[in-house]
Coordinates of C-alpha atoms and ligand atoms in Angstrom, one line a residue:
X4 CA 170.2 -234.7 -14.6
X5 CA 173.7 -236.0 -15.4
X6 CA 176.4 -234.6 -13.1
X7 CA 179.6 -234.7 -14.2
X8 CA 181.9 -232.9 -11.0
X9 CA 185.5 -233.6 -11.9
X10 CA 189.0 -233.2 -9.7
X11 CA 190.5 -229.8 -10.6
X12 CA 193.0 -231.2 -12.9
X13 CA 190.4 -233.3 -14.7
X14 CA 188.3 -229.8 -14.9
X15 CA 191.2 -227.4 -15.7
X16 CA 192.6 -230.1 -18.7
X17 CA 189.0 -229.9 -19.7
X18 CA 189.0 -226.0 -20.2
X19 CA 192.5 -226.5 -21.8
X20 CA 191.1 -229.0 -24.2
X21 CA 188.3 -226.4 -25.0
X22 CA 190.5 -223.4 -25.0
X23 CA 193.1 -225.4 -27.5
X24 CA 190.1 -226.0 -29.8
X25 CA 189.4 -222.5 -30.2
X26 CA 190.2 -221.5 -33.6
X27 CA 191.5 -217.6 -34.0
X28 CA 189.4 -214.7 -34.0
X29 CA 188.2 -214.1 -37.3
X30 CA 187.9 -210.0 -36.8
X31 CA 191.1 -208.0 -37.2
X32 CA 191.5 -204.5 -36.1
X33 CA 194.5 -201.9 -36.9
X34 CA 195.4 -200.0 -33.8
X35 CA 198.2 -197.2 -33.3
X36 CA 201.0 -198.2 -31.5
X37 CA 199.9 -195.6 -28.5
X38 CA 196.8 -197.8 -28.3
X39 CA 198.2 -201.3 -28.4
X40 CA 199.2 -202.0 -25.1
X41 CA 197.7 -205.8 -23.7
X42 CA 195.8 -205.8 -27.3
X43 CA 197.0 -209.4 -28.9
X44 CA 198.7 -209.6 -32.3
X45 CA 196.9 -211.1 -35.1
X46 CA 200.3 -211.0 -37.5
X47 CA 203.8 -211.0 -37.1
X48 CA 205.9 -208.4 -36.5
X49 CA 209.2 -208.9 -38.5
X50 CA 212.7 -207.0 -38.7
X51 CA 212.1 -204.2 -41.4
X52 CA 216.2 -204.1 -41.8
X53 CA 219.2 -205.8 -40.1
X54 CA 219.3 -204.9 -36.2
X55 CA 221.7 -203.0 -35.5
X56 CA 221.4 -201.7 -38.9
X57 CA 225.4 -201.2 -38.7
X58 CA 228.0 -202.3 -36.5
X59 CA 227.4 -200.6 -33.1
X60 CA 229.5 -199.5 -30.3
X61 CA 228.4 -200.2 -27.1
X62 CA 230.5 -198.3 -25.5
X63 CA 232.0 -194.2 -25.2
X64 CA 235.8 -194.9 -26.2
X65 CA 237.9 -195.4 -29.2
X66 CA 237.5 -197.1 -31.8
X67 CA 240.8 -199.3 -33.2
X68 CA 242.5 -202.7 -34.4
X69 CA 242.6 -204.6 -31.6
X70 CA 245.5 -206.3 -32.6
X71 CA 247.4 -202.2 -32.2
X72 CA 246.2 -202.5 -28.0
X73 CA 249.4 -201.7 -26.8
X74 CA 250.8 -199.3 -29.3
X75 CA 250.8 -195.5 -29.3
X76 CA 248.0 -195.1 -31.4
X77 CA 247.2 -191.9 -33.3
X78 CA 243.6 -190.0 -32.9
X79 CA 242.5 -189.5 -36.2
X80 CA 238.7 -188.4 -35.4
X81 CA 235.7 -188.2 -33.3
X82 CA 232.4 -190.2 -34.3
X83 CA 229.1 -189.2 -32.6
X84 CA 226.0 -191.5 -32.6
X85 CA 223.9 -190.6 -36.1
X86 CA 227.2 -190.2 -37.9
X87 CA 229.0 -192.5 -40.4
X88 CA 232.4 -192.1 -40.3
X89 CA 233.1 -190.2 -43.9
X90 CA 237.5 -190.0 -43.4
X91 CA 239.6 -192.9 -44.7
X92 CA 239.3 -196.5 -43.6
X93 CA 241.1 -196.8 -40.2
X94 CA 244.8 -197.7 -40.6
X95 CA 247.6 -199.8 -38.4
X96 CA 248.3 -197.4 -35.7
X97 CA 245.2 -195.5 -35.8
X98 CA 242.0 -194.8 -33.3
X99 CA 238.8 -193.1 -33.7
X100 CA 236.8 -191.5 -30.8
X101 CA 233.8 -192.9 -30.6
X102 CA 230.8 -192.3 -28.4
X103 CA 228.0 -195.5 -27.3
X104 CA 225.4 -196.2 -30.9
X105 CA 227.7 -195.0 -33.3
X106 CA 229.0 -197.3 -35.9
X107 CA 232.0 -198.4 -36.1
X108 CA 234.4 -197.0 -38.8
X109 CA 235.6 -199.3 -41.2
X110 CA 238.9 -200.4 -40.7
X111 CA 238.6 -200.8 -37.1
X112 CA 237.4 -204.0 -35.5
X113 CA 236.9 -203.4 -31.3
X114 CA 236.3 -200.3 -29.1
X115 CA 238.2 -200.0 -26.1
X116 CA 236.1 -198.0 -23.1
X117 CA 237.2 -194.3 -22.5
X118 CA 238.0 -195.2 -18.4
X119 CA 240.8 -197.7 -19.6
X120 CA 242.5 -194.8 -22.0
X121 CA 244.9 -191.7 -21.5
X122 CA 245.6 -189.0 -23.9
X123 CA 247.4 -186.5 -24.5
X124 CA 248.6 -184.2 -27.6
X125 CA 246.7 -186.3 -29.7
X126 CA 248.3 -189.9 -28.6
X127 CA 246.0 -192.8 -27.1
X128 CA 247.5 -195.2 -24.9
X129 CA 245.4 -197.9 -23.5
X130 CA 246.2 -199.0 -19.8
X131 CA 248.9 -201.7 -19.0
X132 CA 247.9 -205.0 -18.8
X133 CA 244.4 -204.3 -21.0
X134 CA 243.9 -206.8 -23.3
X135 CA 241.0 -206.3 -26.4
X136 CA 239.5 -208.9 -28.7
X137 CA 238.3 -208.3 -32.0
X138 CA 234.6 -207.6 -31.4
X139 CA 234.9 -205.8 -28.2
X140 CA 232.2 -203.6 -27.5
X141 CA 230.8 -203.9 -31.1
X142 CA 227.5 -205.6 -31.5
X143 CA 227.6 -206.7 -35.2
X144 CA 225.0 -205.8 -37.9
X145 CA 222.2 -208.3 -37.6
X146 CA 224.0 -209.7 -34.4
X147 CA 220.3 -209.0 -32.7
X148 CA 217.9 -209.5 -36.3
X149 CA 217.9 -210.1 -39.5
X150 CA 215.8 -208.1 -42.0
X151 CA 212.7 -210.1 -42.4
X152 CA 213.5 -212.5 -39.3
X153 CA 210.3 -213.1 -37.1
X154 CA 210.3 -210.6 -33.8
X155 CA 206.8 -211.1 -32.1
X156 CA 204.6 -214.0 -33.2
X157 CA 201.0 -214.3 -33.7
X158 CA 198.9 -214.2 -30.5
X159 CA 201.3 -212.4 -28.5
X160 CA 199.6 -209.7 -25.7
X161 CA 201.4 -206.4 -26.3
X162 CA 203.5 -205.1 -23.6
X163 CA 206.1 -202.3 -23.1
X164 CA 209.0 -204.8 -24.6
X165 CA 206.5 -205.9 -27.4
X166 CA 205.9 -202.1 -27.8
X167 CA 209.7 -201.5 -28.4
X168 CA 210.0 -203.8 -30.4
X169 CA 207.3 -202.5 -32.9
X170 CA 209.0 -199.0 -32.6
X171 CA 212.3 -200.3 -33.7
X172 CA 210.8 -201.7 -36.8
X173 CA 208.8 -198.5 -37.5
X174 CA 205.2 -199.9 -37.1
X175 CA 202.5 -197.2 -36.6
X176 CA 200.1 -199.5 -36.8
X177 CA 199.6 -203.0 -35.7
X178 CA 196.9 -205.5 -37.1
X179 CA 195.0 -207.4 -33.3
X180 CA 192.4 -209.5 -32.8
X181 CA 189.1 -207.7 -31.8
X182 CA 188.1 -208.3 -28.3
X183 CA 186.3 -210.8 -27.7
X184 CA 182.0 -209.5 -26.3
X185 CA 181.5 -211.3 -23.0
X186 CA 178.0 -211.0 -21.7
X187 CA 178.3 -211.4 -17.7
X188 CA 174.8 -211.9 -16.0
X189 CA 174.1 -211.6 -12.2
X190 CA 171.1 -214.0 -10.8
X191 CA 169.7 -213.6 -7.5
X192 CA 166.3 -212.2 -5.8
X193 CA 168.5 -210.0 -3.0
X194 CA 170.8 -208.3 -5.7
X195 CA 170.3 -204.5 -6.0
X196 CA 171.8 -202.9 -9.1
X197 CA 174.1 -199.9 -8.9
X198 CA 173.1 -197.1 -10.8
X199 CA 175.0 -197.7 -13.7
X200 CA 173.4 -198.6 -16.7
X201 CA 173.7 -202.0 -17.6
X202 CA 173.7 -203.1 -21.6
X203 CA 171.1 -203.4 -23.2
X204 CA 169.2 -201.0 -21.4
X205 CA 166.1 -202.8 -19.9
X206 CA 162.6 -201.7 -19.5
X207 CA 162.8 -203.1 -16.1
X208 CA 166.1 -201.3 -14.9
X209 CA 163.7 -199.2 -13.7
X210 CA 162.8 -201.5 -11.1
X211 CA 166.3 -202.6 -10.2
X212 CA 168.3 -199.4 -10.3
X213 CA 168.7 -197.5 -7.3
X214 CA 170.4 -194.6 -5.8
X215 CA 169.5 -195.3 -1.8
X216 CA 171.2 -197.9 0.2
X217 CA 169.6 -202.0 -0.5
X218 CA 167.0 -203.0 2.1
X219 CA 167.5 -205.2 4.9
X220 CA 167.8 -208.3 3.6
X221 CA 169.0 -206.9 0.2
X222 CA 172.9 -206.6 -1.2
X223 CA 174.4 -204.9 -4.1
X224 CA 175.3 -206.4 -7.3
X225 CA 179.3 -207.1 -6.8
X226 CA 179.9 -209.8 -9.0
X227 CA 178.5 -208.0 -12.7
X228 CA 181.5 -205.5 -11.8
X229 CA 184.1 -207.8 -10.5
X230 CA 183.7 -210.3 -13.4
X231 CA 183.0 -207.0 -16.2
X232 CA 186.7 -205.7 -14.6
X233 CA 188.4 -209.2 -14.9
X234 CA 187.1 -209.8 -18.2
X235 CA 188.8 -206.3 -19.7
X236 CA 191.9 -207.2 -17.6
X237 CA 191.9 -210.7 -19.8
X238 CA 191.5 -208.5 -23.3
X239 CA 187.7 -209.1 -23.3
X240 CA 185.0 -206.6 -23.8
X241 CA 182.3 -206.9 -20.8
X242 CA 178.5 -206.6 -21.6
X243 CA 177.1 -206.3 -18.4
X244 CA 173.8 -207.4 -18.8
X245 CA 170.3 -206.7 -16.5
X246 CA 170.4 -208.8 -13.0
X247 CA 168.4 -211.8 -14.0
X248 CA 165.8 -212.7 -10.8
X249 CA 165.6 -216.2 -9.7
X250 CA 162.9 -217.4 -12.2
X251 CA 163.1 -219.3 -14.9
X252 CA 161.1 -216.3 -17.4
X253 CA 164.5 -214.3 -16.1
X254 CA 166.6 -216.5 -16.8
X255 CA 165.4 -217.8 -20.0
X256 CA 165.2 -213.9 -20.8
X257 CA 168.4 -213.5 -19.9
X258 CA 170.4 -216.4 -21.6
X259 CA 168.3 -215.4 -24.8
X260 CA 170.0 -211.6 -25.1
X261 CA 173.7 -213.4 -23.8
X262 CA 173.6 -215.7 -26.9
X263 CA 175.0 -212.9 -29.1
X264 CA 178.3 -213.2 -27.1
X265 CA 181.7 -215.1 -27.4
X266 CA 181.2 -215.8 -23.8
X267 CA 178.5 -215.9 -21.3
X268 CA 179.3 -215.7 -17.7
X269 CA 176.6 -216.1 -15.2
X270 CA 177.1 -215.5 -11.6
X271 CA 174.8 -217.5 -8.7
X272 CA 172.3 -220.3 -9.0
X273 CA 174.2 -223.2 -9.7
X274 CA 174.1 -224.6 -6.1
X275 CA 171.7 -226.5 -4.2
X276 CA 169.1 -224.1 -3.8
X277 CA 165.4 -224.7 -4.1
X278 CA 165.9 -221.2 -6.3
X279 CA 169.1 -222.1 -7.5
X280 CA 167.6 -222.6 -11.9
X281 CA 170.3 -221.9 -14.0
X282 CA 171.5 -225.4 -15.0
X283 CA 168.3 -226.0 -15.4
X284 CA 167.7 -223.4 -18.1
X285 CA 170.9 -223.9 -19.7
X286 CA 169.5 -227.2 -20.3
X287 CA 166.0 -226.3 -21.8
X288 CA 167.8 -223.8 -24.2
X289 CA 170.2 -227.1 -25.8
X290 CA 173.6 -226.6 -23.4
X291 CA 176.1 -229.1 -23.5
X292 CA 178.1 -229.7 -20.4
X293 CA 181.8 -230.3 -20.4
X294 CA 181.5 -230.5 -16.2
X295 CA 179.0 -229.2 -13.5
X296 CA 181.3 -229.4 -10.4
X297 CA 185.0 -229.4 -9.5
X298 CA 186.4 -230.6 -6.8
X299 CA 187.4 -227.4 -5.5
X300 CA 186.7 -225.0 -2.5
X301 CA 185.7 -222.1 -2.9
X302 CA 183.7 -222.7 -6.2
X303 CA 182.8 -226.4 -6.3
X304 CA 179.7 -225.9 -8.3
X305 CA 181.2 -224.5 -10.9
X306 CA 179.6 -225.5 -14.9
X307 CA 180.7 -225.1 -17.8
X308 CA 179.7 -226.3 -20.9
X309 CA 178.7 -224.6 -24.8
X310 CA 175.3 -223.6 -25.6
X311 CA 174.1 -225.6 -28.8
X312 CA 175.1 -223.4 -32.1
X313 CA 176.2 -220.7 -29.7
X314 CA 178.7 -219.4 -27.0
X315 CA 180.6 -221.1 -24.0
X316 CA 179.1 -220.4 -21.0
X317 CA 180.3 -220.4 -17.2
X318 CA 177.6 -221.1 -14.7
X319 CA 180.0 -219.5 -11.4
X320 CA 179.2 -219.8 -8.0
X321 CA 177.9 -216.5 -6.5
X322 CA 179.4 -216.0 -3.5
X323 CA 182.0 -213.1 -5.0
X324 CA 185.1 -215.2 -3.8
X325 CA 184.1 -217.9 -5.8
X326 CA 183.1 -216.0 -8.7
X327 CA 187.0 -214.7 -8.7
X328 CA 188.8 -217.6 -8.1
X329 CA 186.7 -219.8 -10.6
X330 CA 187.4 -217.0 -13.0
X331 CA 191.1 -217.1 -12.6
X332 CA 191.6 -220.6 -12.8
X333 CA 188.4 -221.3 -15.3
X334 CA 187.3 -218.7 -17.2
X335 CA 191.0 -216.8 -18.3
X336 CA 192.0 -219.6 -19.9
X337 CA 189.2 -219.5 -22.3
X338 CA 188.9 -216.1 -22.6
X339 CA 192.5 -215.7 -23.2
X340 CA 192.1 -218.5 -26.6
X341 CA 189.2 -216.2 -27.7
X342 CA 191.0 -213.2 -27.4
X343 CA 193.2 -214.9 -30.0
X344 CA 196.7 -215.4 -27.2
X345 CA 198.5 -218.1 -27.5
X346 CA 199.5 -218.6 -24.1
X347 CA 196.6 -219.2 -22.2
X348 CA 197.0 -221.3 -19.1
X349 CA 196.3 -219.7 -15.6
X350 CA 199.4 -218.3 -13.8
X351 CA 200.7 -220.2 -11.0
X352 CA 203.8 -219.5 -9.2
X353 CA 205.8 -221.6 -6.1
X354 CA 206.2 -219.6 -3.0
X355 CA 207.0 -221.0 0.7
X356 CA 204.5 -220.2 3.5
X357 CA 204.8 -217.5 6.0
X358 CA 202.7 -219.2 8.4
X359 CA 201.8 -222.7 9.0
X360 CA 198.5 -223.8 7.7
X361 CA 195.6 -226.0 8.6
X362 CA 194.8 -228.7 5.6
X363 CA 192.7 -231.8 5.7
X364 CA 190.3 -231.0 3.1
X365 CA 189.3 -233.7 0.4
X366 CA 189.2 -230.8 -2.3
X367 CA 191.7 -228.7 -3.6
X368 CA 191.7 -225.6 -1.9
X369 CA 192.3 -222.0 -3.2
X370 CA 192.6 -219.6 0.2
X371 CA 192.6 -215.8 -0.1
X372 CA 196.4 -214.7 0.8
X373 CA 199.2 -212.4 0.5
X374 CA 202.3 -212.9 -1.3
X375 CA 205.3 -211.0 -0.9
X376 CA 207.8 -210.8 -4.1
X377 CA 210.9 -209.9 -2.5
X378 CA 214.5 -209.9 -3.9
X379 CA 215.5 -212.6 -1.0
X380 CA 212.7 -215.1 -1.7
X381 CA 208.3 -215.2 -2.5
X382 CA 206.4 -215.7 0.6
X383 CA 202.7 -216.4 1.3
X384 CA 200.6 -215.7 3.8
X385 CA 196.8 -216.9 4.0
X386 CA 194.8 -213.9 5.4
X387 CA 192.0 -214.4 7.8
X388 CA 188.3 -215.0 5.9
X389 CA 184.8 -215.4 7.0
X390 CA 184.9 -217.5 4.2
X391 CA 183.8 -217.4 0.5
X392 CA 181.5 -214.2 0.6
X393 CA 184.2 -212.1 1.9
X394 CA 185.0 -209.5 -0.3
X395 CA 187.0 -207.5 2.1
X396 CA 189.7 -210.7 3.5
X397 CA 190.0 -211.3 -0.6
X398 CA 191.1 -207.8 -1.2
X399 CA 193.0 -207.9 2.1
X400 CA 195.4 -210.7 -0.6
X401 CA 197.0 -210.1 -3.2
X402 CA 196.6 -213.8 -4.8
X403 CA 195.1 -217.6 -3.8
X404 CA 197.2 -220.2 -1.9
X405 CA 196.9 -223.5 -3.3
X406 CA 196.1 -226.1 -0.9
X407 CA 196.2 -229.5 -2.7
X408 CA 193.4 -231.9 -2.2
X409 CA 193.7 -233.8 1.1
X410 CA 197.4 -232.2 1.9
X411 CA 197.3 -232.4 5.6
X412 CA 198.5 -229.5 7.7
X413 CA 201.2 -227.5 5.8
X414 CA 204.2 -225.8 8.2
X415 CA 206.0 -222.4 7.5
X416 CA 208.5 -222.1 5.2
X417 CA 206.9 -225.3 2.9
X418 CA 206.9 -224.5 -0.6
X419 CA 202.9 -224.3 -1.9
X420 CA 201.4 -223.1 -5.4
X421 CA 200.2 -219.8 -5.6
X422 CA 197.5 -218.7 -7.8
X423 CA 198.7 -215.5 -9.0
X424 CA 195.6 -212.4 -10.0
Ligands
AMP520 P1 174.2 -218.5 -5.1 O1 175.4 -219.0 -5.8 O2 173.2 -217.8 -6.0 O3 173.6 -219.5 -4.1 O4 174.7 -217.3 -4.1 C1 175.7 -217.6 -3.1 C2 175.9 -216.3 -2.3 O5 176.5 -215.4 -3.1 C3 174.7 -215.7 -1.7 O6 175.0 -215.3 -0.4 C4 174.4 -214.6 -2.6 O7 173.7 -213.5 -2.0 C5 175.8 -214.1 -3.0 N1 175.7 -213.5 -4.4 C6 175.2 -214.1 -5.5 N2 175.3 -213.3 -6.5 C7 175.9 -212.2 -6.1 C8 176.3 -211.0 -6.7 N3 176.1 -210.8 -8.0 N4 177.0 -210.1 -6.0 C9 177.3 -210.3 -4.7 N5 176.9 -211.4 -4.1 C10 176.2 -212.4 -4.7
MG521 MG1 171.3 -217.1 -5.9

């Protein structure tokens, strides 16, 4: 067997490579705008007229020449938002009330704010020493968009701003990439299935669904849900298939049903183990593999590779930590290019330590921790772990601290990469 374990940058440029290669989805769906949030667009959204549509106030005042600012100026009218003015063009001398999203009459060519005005019996003055340009407080038609001009490309996740902007042009419907199916399969003797039906529904769940506690030296199935939850939070669809046992009839069984799928995530099995049969059957059944390690901790026997004339495949480390963080800085990228996005690389932002930490290790390292996104500054903490099975100290963070490989010890208030989740 040809191993191929690469640094993490080699392994992450490789998943980029993949990812970039990654043609669009083919199937399109129309959704209603209520029921496109973090769906991805499969065509552009474009100004449907000039935006603003008129010249807009941006302010409750008057409306005037600005060239007239330190005249007594006449109040000829009042102009709400939804009206067009419908009197005569604005003369020398004149002024208009005008309230914030009205347009501006013609005639008049700035809007001076209410606070910096006095009236009385009908006569505007504007406050001594206020200057106006022409333009003040007006945003000009089309100033924003042009009718036609491109607002939201291709491949971009809707998101409240995205949202408004589709509003403002009237779309009811938007055209987005179907999810893409991911089929996430569990291996492991000592797993105990939740009852919750997995997909398809297998003669065996019989066997593996339970509603009393796991035996002794049993544990329940966390990853299927962890990864099923990640993959819907990445604009996937999760088929959560049966837990696949640690033989190769399983597994083989297993792989077989997941071939249907974009994406096939498998969780446990990829170590060292005398039990440990999942590269192997990703071999018998034709895989290729783009790497079968990364120099990384948690996770370093992470594989990933393309089954032949069928989907991409992740082989992850079962220890639930691993799973995650392999996930994050692995499997989103790929997923995200399936789902059609064009912005796909894992999200990593610079914080400086809370805490001093220990380094030395010859991989880079990816510790549970919490970060604190505070108006004064991002701070990271790295929270206390019995290492890579603990699901409790990685819910206890909020996000992974990037150690880099060898980085000896790192002292509070260093700046360090932080993986965000
Ligand atoms: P493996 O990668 O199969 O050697 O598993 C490594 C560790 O992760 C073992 O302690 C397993 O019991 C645990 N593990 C494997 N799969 C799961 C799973 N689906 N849910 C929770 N823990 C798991
Ligand atoms: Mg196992």
């Amino acid at each position: 067997m040809t191993e191929r374990v690469l640094s993490f940058e080699e392994a992450l440029a490789e998943v980029l490579r993949h990812a970039g290669g990654v043609a669009a989805p083919r199937a399109v769906e129309r959704v209603g705008l209520n029921e496109a949030d973090d769906r991805v667009l499969a065509t552009i959204v474009r100004a449907t007229r000039d935006q603003p549509p008129f010249d807009r106030s941006t302010r409750d005042g008057y409306a005037l020449r600005a060239a007239d600012v330190r005249d007594k100026l006449r109040l000829v009218g009042s102009l709400k938002a939804g009206e067009m003015w419908q009197g005569k063009p604005l003369g020398q001398g004149e002024a208009i009330e005008i309230m914030t999203g009205a347009p501006l009459p013609a005639g008049a060519d700035a809007v001076v704010m209410v606070e910096h005005t006095a009236v009385a019996s009908g006569v505007l003055t504007v406050e001594a020493g206020r200057t106006l340009r022409a333009g003040e407080n007006v945003v000009a038609r089309g100033a924003e968009a042009r009718v036609g001009d491109s607002l939201l490309p291709v491949g971009r996740v809707m998101g409240a701003a995205e949202v408004a902007v589709a509003a403002s042009c009237g779309c009811v419907e938007l055209a987005v990439f179907a999810r893409p199916r991911v089929a996430i399969v569990a291996t492991g003797d000592e797993l105990v299935e939740l009852p919750i039906a997995s997909y398809p529904t297998h003669a065996d769940d019989k066997a593996v669904v339970m509603d009393g506690p796991p035996g002794e030296s049993q544990i329940y199935n966390s990853n299927s849900y962890a990864l099923a939850a990640l993959v819907r939070g990445e604009g996937g669809e999760a088929v959560r298939l049966a837990i696949a046992r640690d033989t190769l009839e399983d597994l083989r069984a297993r792989i077989a049903e997941a071939r249907g799928a974009e994406l096939v995530l498998l969780s446990g099995g990829v170590s060292m183990g005398k039990f440990d049969l999942v590269e192997q059957v990703l071999r018998e059944a034709g895989a290729e593999f783009y790497f079968t390690g990364a120099m990384i901790q948690p996770g370093k026997p992470v594989v990933f590779g393309r089954l032949a004339s069928g989907p991409f495949f992740f082989g992850l480390p079962g220890n639930p930590v691993s799973t995650q963080v392999c996930f994050h800085l692995f499997v989103a990228p790929l997923l995200r290019a399936l789902a059609g996005r064009s912005s796909v690389a894992p999200d990593f932002v610079e914080a400086r330590l809370a805490e001093d930490v220990r380094g030395g290790a010859k991989v880079t390292r990816f510790l549970p921790a919490e970060m604190k996104s505070a108006w004064d500054g991002v701070t990271v903490r790295v929270v206390g772990w019995q290492g890579s099975g603990d699901v409790a100290a990685n819910a206890r963070g909020n996000c992974y601290c990037a150690l880099p490989a060898g980085a000896e010890t790192l002292v509070k208030g260093e700046t360090v990469r932080v993986l965000l989740r």
